[in-house]
Amino acid sequence: MRYSKILGTGGYLPEKVLTNHDLEKMVDTTDEWIVTRTGIHQRHIAADDENAVTMAEQAGRVALEAAGLKPDDIDMIIVTSTTPHMVFPSTACLLQERFGISGCAAFDLNASACAGFMYGFSIADQFIRSGMIKHALVIGSEVMSRVVDWTDRSTCVLFGDGAGAVVLGPTAEPGVLSTHLHADGKHKDVLYLPLGNNRTPNLESVKMMGNQLFKLAVNILGDLFDETLEANQMQKSDIDWLVPHQANIRIIQAMAKKLELPLDRVVTTLDKQSNTSSASIPLALDEAIRDGRIQRGQLLLMEGFGGGLAWGSALVRY
Ligand code: UT7
């Protein structure tokens, strides 16, 4: 049997930090409301000369170094981004050029924002398992600050910028045990980002029905956990770490409760990073691997959830 495993991770956060107190001066909100309702204290904001490509490069190089690989060892680059630098060439192709490599498969994947990383991770896993490729670089890179309406307090307090990267490679022992992907387009109206017009794709800003989305997230993720554990005949008690999408601390707490996991076994970064959409899971993974919390051999449950709706999970023996 051939499986894929995580060989290395990397992350990048822009230097500029925007705190809740900064936001109090911009919209009718309070630090207390944001912290109580979301768990977020601050977010990072990309500089004018940064974009999804430059951030992906930073995170990607760190992940390659951690994996002990060079750019030309990579057979496939997948960038999951809803805020790409261009419609085309893809962020993945622009990144390939920055890495000074050519020939390998490179594409962007937009699985409706926040779930994107789980989709990219799953695709990379399938290609490695099947023997089609050896090494894949999967990067979530998002400049959410450019697609939020900075006068809309119900959304602008939630999002931030950053990039997270994972290098996957082949192994005889699992590795990635299973991945599970789903979508349901009937909930298209609870979270969306329209194009301004189709001839010149200028984006509008994120629209969200937060409360409905919150309830959908809690229900859908609960079922997703059951499906993931059942598929591997595992119990909640087998899980060492939950590495969730970072949308809201109350959703994360509900998920920890569902899994009967203490909160110190859940990787949370949203207090400092907010919701970085498809970058949030690899950023959380990278932080917990780098600070030594996540150790080789431990069992990780990763999950993502976002507009579409689309959602996905992976059970991974790190
Ligand atoms: O990443 C993709 C997945 N995303 C999610 O899953 C997000 C899910 N949803 C959420 O995280 C939460 O629903 C929010 C954090 C977005 C909102 O929290 P909530 O507890 O559901 O609040 P709400 O939308 O029901 O709003 C409660 C009140 C409203 O005022 P009224 O109508 O009760 O007078 C809002 O106008 O809070 C008001 N409000 C604010 N007040 C101060 C909304 N945003 C703000 C704000 N500051 N920034």
Coordinates of C-alpha atoms and ligand atoms in Angstrom, one line a residue:
M1 CA 0.0 0.0 0.0
R2 CA 1.1 3.5 -0.7
Y3 CA -0.1 6.5 1.4
S4 CA 0.8 10.1 1.6
K5 CA 2.2 11.8 4.7
I6 CA 3.0 15.4 5.8
L7 CA 6.7 16.0 5.2
G8 CA 6.8 19.7 6.1
T9 CA 4.7 22.7 6.9
G10 CA 5.2 26.5 6.7
G11 CA 3.3 29.7 7.4
Y12 CA 3.5 33.4 6.6
L13 CA 1.7 36.3 8.3
P14 CA 2.0 39.9 7.1
E15 CA 3.8 42.2 9.5
K16 CA 0.9 44.7 10.0
V17 CA -1.4 43.9 12.8
L18 CA -4.9 45.4 13.1
T19 CA -6.3 45.0 16.7
N20 CA -9.9 45.1 17.8
H21 CA -9.2 48.5 19.4
D22 CA -8.0 49.8 15.9
L23 CA -11.4 48.5 14.5
E24 CA -13.3 50.4 17.3
K25 CA -12.1 53.6 15.5
M26 CA -13.3 52.4 12.1
V27 CA -16.7 50.9 12.7
D28 CA -19.4 50.8 15.5
T29 CA -18.0 47.9 17.4
T30 CA -16.1 47.1 20.6
D31 CA -13.2 44.8 21.6
E32 CA -15.6 43.2 24.1
W33 CA -18.2 42.3 21.4
I34 CA -15.6 40.9 19.0
V35 CA -13.8 38.8 21.7
T36 CA -17.0 37.5 23.3
R37 CA -18.8 36.6 20.0
T38 CA -15.7 35.3 18.0
G39 CA -12.6 34.9 20.2
I40 CA -10.6 37.2 17.9
H41 CA -8.3 39.8 19.3
Q42 CA -6.3 40.9 16.2
R43 CA -5.6 40.0 12.6
H44 CA -2.7 40.5 10.1
I45 CA -3.2 42.7 7.1
A46 CA -1.1 42.4 3.9
A47 CA 1.0 45.4 2.8
D48 CA 0.2 47.0 -0.6
D49 CA 3.1 45.1 -2.3
E50 CA 2.0 41.8 -0.9
N51 CA -0.6 39.4 -2.5
A52 CA -1.6 35.8 -2.6
V53 CA 1.5 34.9 -4.7
T54 CA 4.1 36.6 -2.5
M55 CA 2.6 35.2 0.7
A56 CA 2.3 31.7 -0.8
E57 CA 6.0 31.9 -1.8
Q58 CA 7.0 32.7 1.8
A59 CA 5.0 29.9 3.3
G60 CA 5.9 27.5 0.6
R61 CA 9.7 28.0 1.0
V62 CA 9.4 27.4 4.7
A63 CA 7.4 24.2 4.2
L64 CA 9.9 22.9 1.6
E65 CA 12.8 23.6 3.9
A66 CA 11.0 21.7 6.7
A67 CA 10.5 18.8 4.3
G68 CA 14.1 18.8 3.3
L69 CA 13.1 19.3 -0.3
K70 CA 13.9 21.8 -3.1
P71 CA 11.4 23.4 -5.4
D72 CA 12.3 21.1 -8.3
D73 CA 11.4 18.1 -6.1
I74 CA 7.7 19.2 -6.3
D75 CA 5.5 17.4 -8.8
M76 CA 2.3 19.3 -8.2
I77 CA 1.5 22.8 -6.7
I78 CA -2.0 23.4 -5.6
V79 CA -2.9 26.9 -4.3
T80 CA -6.3 27.2 -2.6
S81 CA -7.3 30.8 -2.7
T82 CA -10.4 32.9 -3.1
T83 CA -8.4 36.0 -3.3
P84 CA -5.9 35.1 -6.1
H85 CA -3.5 37.7 -7.5
M86 CA -5.0 37.2 -11.0
V87 CA -7.8 35.3 -12.5
F88 CA -5.1 33.8 -14.7
P89 CA -2.3 32.8 -14.7
S90 CA -3.1 30.9 -11.6
T91 CA -1.4 31.8 -8.3
A92 CA 0.2 28.3 -8.5
C93 CA 1.8 29.2 -12.0
L94 CA 3.0 32.5 -10.8
L95 CA 4.5 30.8 -7.8
Q96 CA 6.1 28.2 -10.0
E97 CA 7.9 31.0 -11.8
R98 CA 9.0 32.5 -8.6
F99 CA 10.4 29.2 -7.5
G100 CA 12.3 29.0 -10.8
I101 CA 10.8 25.7 -11.8
S102 CA 8.8 24.5 -14.7
G103 CA 6.9 21.5 -16.0
C104 CA 5.2 20.2 -12.8
A105 CA 1.4 20.5 -12.6
A106 CA 0.3 23.8 -11.0
F107 CA -3.2 25.0 -10.4
D108 CA -5.5 27.0 -8.2
L109 CA -8.4 25.5 -6.5
N110 CA -11.4 27.5 -5.3
A111 CA -13.6 25.2 -3.2
S112 CA -15.7 28.0 -1.9
A113 CA -13.2 29.8 0.4
C114 CA -12.6 28.3 3.8
A115 CA -13.0 24.6 2.8
G116 CA -10.5 25.0 0.0
F117 CA -7.5 23.7 1.9
M118 CA -9.2 20.4 2.8
Y119 CA -10.1 20.0 -0.9
G120 CA -6.5 20.7 -2.0
F121 CA -5.1 18.4 0.6
S122 CA -7.4 15.6 -0.4
I123 CA -6.6 15.9 -4.1
A124 CA -2.8 15.9 -3.4
D125 CA -3.3 12.8 -1.2
Q126 CA -5.2 11.0 -4.1
F127 CA -2.4 11.8 -6.6
I128 CA 0.3 10.5 -4.3
R129 CA -1.6 7.4 -3.3
S130 CA -2.3 6.5 -6.9
G131 CA 1.4 6.8 -7.7
M132 CA 0.8 9.6 -10.2
I133 CA 3.1 12.0 -8.3
K134 CA 5.6 11.9 -5.5
H135 CA 5.6 15.3 -3.8
A136 CA 2.8 17.9 -3.7
L137 CA 2.9 21.4 -2.2
V138 CA -0.5 22.6 -1.1
I139 CA -0.8 26.2 0.0
G140 CA -3.7 28.2 1.3
S141 CA -3.0 31.9 0.6
E142 CA -5.6 34.6 1.3
V143 CA -5.8 38.4 1.2
M144 CA -9.2 38.6 2.8
S145 CA -8.6 42.3 3.7
R146 CA -9.1 43.2 0.1
V147 CA -12.5 41.6 -0.2
V148 CA -14.2 42.7 3.0
D149 CA -16.3 45.9 3.3
W150 CA -14.4 47.9 5.9
T151 CA -17.6 49.8 6.7
D152 CA -19.6 46.5 7.5
R153 CA -19.0 45.7 11.1
S154 CA -20.7 42.3 10.8
T155 CA -18.0 41.0 8.5
C156 CA -14.9 43.2 8.6
V157 CA -14.0 42.2 12.2
L158 CA -13.8 38.5 11.2
F159 CA -11.1 38.2 8.6
G160 CA -7.4 38.5 8.1
D161 CA -4.6 37.7 5.7
G162 CA -1.9 35.0 5.7
A163 CA -0.7 31.8 4.0
G164 CA -0.1 28.3 5.2
A165 CA 1.6 25.5 3.3
V166 CA 2.0 21.7 3.6
V167 CA 4.3 19.4 1.6
L168 CA 3.0 15.9 1.2
G169 CA 5.0 12.9 0.0
P170 CA 4.8 9.1 -0.3
T171 CA 5.1 6.6 2.5
A172 CA 4.3 2.9 3.1
E173 CA 2.7 3.5 6.5
P174 CA -0.2 5.9 6.9
G175 CA 0.0 8.9 6.8
V176 CA -3.2 10.4 5.6
L177 CA -5.8 7.8 6.7
S178 CA -8.8 9.3 4.9
T179 CA -10.2 12.5 3.5
H180 CA -13.9 13.4 3.2
L181 CA -15.3 16.2 1.0
H182 CA -18.8 17.5 0.7
A183 CA -20.8 20.5 -0.6
D184 CA -24.4 21.7 -0.6
G185 CA -25.1 24.5 -3.0
K186 CA -28.6 25.2 -1.6
H187 CA -26.9 27.2 1.2
K188 CA -25.3 29.5 -1.4
D189 CA -26.8 32.6 0.1
V190 CA -25.4 32.3 3.7
L191 CA -21.8 33.3 2.6
Y192 CA -20.8 34.6 -0.8
L193 CA -18.5 37.0 -2.6
P194 CA -19.9 38.3 -6.0
L195 CA -18.0 39.5 -9.0
G196 CA -18.6 43.1 -9.8
N197 CA -19.2 42.3 -13.4
N198 CA -18.1 39.5 -15.6
R199 CA -16.3 41.5 -18.3
T200 CA -13.9 43.1 -15.8
P201 CA -13.8 40.8 -12.8
N202 CA -13.7 43.4 -10.0
L203 CA -14.8 41.8 -6.8
E204 CA -17.5 43.1 -4.5
S205 CA -17.2 42.3 -0.8
V206 CA -18.0 39.3 1.4
K207 CA -21.7 38.9 2.4
M208 CA -22.6 36.7 5.3
M209 CA -25.7 35.5 7.2
G210 CA -23.5 34.9 10.3
N211 CA -26.1 33.3 12.6
Q212 CA -27.5 30.8 10.1
L213 CA -23.9 29.9 9.0
F214 CA -23.0 29.4 12.6
K215 CA -25.8 26.8 13.2
L216 CA -25.1 25.1 9.9
A217 CA -21.4 24.8 10.8
V218 CA -22.0 23.2 14.1
N219 CA -24.4 20.6 12.7
I220 CA -22.5 19.8 9.5
L221 CA -19.1 19.5 11.3
G222 CA -20.6 17.2 14.0
D223 CA -21.8 14.8 11.2
L224 CA -18.4 15.1 9.4
F225 CA -16.6 14.0 12.5
D226 CA -18.8 10.9 12.9
E227 CA -18.3 10.0 9.2
T228 CA -14.5 10.5 9.5
L229 CA -14.1 8.3 12.6
E230 CA -16.5 5.6 11.4
A231 CA -14.6 5.4 8.0
N232 CA -11.5 4.5 10.0
Q233 CA -13.2 2.5 12.8
M234 CA -11.7 4.9 15.3
Q235 CA -13.1 6.4 18.5
K236 CA -13.1 10.0 19.7
S237 CA -10.6 9.0 22.3
D238 CA -8.1 8.0 19.6
I239 CA -7.7 11.7 18.5
D240 CA -4.7 13.6 19.8
W241 CA -5.4 16.9 18.1
L242 CA -8.2 18.7 16.4
V243 CA -6.9 21.2 13.8
P244 CA -10.0 23.1 12.8
H245 CA -10.8 25.9 10.5
Q246 CA -10.6 29.1 12.5
A247 CA -13.9 30.9 12.1
N248 CA -15.3 31.4 15.6
I249 CA -14.1 30.2 19.0
R250 CA -17.6 29.2 19.9
I251 CA -17.8 26.8 16.9
I252 CA -14.4 25.4 17.8
Q253 CA -15.5 24.9 21.5
A254 CA -18.7 23.1 20.3
M255 CA -16.6 20.8 18.1
A256 CA -14.2 20.1 21.0
K257 CA -17.2 19.2 23.1
K258 CA -18.6 16.9 20.4
L259 CA -15.3 15.1 20.3
E260 CA -15.0 15.1 24.1
L261 CA -11.5 16.7 23.6
P262 CA -10.1 19.2 26.2
L263 CA -9.5 22.6 24.7
D264 CA -5.7 22.2 25.1
R265 CA -5.9 19.4 22.5
V266 CA -7.4 21.8 20.0
V267 CA -5.2 24.1 17.9
T268 CA -6.6 27.6 18.0
T269 CA -4.9 30.6 16.2
L270 CA -7.9 32.8 15.6
D271 CA -7.2 35.0 18.7
K272 CA -4.1 36.3 16.9
Q273 CA -4.9 35.6 13.3
S274 CA -8.7 35.8 12.9
N275 CA -10.3 33.9 10.0
T276 CA -7.8 33.6 7.2
S277 CA -10.2 31.5 5.1
S278 CA -8.3 28.6 3.3
A279 CA -5.0 29.5 5.0
S280 CA -6.3 29.0 8.5
I281 CA -5.9 25.2 8.8
P282 CA -2.3 25.0 7.4
L283 CA -1.4 28.0 9.5
A284 CA -2.7 26.3 12.6
L285 CA -1.0 23.0 11.7
D286 CA 2.3 24.8 11.2
E287 CA 2.1 26.6 14.5
A288 CA 1.4 23.5 16.5
I289 CA 4.1 21.5 14.8
R290 CA 6.7 24.2 15.1
D291 CA 6.1 24.8 18.8
G292 CA 6.3 21.1 19.5
R293 CA 2.7 20.4 20.5
I294 CA 2.0 18.1 17.6
Q295 CA 4.5 15.2 17.6
R296 CA 5.2 12.5 15.0
G297 CA 2.9 9.5 15.4
Q298 CA 0.0 11.5 16.8
L299 CA -3.5 11.4 15.3
L300 CA -4.8 14.7 13.9
L301 CA -8.4 15.5 12.8
M302 CA -8.4 18.4 10.4
E303 CA -11.7 20.1 9.3
G304 CA -12.7 23.0 7.0
F305 CA -16.0 24.6 6.4
G306 CA -17.0 27.6 4.3
G307 CA -19.1 29.3 1.6
G308 CA -20.8 27.1 -1.0
L309 CA -21.4 25.6 1.4
A310 CA -18.5 23.3 1.1
W311 CA -16.7 21.3 3.9
G312 CA -14.2 18.6 4.3
S313 CA -12.0 16.7 6.8
A314 CA -8.9 14.6 7.0
L315 CA -7.7 12.1 9.5
V316 CA -3.9 12.1 9.6
R317 CA -1.3 10.1 11.4
Y318 CA 1.5 12.7 11.7
Ligands
UT7_1 O1 -15.2 30.9 7.6 C1 -16.5 30.5 7.0 C2 -17.4 30.1 8.1 N1 -17.8 31.2 8.9 C3 -18.5 31.0 9.9 O2 -18.8 29.9 10.2 C4 -19.0 32.2 10.7 C5 -20.2 31.8 11.5 N2 -20.8 32.8 12.3 C6 -20.3 33.5 13.3 O3 -19.2 33.3 13.6 C7 -21.2 34.4 14.1 O4 -22.5 34.2 13.6 C8 -20.8 35.9 14.0 C9 -19.5 36.1 14.7 C10 -20.6 36.3 12.5 C11 -21.9 36.8 14.6 O5 -22.2 36.4 15.9 P1 -23.7 36.2 16.4 O6 -23.6 35.8 17.8 O7 -24.3 35.2 15.5 O8 -24.3 37.6 16.2 P2 -25.5 38.1 15.3 O9 -25.1 38.1 13.8 O10 -26.7 37.3 15.7 O11 -25.6 39.6 15.7 C12 -26.0 39.9 17.1 C13 -26.0 41.4 17.2 C14 -26.8 42.2 16.1 O12 -27.4 43.3 16.7 P3 -29.0 43.2 17.0 O13 -29.7 42.9 15.7 O14 -29.1 42.1 18.0 O15 -29.3 44.5 17.6 C15 -25.7 42.7 15.2 O16 -26.1 43.9 14.5 O17 -24.7 41.9 17.1 C16 -24.6 43.0 16.2 N3 -23.3 43.0 15.6 C17 -22.2 43.7 16.1 N4 -22.1 44.5 17.2 C18 -20.9 45.0 17.5 C19 -22.8 42.4 14.5 N5 -21.5 42.6 14.3 C20 -21.1 43.5 15.3 C21 -19.9 44.0 15.6 N6 -19.9 44.8 16.7 N7 -18.8 43.8 14.9

